[in-house]
Short mmCIF file of C-alpha atoms in Angstrom, two decimals:
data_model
loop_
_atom_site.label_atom_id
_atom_site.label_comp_id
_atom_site.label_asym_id
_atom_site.label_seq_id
_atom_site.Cartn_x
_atom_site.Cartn_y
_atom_site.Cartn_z
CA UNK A 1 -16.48 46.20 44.49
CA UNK A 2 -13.60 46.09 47.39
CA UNK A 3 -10.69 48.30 46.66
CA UNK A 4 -7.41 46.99 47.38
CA UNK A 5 -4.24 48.67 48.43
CA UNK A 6 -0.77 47.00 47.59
CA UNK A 7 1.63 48.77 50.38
CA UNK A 8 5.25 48.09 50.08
CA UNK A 9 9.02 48.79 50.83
CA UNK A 10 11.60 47.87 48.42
CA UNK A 11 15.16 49.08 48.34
CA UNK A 12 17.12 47.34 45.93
CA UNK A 13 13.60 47.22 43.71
CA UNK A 14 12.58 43.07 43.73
CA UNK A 15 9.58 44.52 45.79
CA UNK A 16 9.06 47.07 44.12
CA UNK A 17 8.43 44.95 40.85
CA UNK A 18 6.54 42.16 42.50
CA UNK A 19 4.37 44.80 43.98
CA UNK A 20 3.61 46.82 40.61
CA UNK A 21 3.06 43.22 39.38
CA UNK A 22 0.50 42.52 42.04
CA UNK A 23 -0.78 45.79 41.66
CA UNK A 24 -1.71 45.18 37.88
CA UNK A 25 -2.84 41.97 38.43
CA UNK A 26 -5.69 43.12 40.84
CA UNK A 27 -6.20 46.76 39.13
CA UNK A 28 -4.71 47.96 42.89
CA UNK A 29 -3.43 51.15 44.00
CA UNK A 30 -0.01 51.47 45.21
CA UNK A 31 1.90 53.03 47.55
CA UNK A 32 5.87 52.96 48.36
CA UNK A 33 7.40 53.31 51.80
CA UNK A 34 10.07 55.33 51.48
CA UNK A 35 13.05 55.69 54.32
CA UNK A 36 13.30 58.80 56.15
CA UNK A 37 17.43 58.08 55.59
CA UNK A 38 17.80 56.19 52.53
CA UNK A 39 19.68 52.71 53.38
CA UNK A 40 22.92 52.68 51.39
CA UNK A 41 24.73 49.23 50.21
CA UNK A 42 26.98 49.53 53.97
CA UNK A 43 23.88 50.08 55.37
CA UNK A 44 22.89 46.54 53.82
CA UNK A 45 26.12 44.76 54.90
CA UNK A 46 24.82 42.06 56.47
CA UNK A 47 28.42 40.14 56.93
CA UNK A 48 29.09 43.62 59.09
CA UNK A 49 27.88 43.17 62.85
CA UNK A 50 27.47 46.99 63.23
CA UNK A 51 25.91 47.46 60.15
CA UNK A 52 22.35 49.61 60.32
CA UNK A 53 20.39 46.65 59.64
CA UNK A 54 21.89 44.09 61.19
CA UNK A 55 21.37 46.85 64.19
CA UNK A 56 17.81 47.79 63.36
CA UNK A 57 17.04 44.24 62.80
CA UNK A 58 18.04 42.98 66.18
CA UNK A 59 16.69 45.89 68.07
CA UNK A 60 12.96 45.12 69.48
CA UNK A 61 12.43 48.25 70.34
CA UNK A 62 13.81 49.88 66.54
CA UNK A 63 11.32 51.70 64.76
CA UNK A 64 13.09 53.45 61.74
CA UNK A 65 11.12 56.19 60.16
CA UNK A 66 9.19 56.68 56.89
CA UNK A 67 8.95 59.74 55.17
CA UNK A 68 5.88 61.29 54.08
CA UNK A 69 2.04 60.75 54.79
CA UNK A 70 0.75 57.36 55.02
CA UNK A 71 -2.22 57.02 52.78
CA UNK A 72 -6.01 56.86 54.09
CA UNK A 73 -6.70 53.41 54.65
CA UNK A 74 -10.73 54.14 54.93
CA UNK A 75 -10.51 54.22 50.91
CA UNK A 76 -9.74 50.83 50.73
CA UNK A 77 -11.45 46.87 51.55
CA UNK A 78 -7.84 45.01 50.98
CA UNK A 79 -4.57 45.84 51.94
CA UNK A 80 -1.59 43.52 50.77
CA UNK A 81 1.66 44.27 52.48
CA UNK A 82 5.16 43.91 50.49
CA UNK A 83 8.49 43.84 52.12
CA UNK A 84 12.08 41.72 51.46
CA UNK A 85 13.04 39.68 54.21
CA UNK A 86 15.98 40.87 56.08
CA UNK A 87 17.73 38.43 58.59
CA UNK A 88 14.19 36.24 58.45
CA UNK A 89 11.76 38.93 59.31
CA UNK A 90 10.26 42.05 57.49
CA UNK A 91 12.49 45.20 57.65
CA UNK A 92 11.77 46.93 60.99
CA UNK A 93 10.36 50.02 58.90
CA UNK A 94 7.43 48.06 58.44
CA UNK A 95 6.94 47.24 61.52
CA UNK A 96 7.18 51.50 62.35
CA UNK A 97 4.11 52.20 59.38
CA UNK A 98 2.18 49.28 61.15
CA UNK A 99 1.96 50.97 64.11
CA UNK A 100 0.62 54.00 62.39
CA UNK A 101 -2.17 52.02 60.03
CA UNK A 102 -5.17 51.65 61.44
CA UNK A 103 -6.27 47.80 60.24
CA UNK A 104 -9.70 47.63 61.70
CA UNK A 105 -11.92 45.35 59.74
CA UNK A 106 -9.41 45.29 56.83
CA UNK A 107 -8.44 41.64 54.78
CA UNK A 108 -4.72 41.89 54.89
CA UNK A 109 -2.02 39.87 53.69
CA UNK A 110 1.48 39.92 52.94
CA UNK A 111 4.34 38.79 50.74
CA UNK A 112 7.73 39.27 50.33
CA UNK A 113 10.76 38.63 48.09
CA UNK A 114 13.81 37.37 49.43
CA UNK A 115 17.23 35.57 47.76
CA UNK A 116 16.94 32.40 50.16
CA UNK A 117 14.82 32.35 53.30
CA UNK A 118 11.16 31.18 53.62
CA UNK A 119 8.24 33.46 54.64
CA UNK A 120 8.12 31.33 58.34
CA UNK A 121 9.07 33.83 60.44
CA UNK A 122 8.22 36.87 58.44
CA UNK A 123 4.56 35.32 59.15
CA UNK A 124 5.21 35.41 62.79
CA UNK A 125 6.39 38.63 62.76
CA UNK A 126 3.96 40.34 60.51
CA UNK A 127 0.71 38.39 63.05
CA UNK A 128 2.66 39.59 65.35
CA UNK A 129 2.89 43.47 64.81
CA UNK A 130 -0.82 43.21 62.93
CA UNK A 131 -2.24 41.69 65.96
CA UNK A 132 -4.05 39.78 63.13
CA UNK A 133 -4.40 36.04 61.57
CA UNK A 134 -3.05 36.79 58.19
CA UNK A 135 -2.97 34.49 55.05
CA UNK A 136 -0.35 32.48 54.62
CA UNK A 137 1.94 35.03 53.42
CA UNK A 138 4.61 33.67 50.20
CA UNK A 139 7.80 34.70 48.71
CA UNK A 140 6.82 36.05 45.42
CA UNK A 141 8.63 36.48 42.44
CA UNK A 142 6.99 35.95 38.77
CA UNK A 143 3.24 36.09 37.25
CA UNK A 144 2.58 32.47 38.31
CA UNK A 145 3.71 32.81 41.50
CA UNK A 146 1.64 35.62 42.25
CA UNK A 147 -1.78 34.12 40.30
CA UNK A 148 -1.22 31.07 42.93
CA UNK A 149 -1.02 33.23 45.69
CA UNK A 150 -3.70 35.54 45.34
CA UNK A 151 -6.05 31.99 44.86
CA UNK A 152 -5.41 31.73 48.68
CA UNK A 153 -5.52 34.61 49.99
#
């Protein structure tokens, strides 16, 4: 039976409930990626140029940093990726624990939750630091939008 892994980072907690959601709805494990320096509401200021995300964010080369151990991916068939979408793309934390995951002959996906923007260029993004064709990746927010999602994925 293939073992599946719900990964996430939430930090105002809609991904954090979409992911326990997920989680229960596939009998997944979960794990949270946590900030090694919590983002505060300034932080989140997105109407503030110099804000930390709007400077993370537009940074290619940012790669903030997670705190603790990742977990051991060899436990695991399925790993399903949850993030919010800041400024069209995943938070560049994620894009830090990808480069730490080794993904080899693992089904990955990915979702996100998000107040207004699409999951377009999160998929880019998220192909993109995978180095993987990933499911069409959704913004998820109830039951039903999450039973849809996992039919395609």
């Amino acid at each position: 039976m293939a073992k599946t892994l719900v990964l996430y980072f939430s930090n105002t907690g809609n991904t954090k409930k979409v992911a326990e959601m997920l989680a229960q709805e596939l009998g997944a494990d979960l794990y949270r990626i946590l900030p090694a320096k919590e983002y505060t509401a300034a932080d989140l200021t997105w109407t503030n140029a110099n804000c930390r995300a709007n400077q993370e964010q537009k940074d290619e080369d940012s790669r903030p940093a997670y705190r603790g151990t990742l977990p051991d991916l060899t436990l695991y068939d399925q790993i399903i990726i949850g993030h919010p979408i800041w400024w069209g793309i995943p938070p560049k934390i994620i894009r830090t624990v990808l480069e730490d995951l080794d993904l080899t002959g693992k089904a990955v996906a990915a979702f996100a939750t998000s107040g207004g923007s699409d999951y377009y260029d999160a998929q880019r993004a998220m192909e993109q630091w995978t180095g993987l064709r990933l499911p069409q990746g959704r913004i998820l927010s109830s039951p039903f939008s999450i039973k849809n999602w996992l039919k395609t994925i």
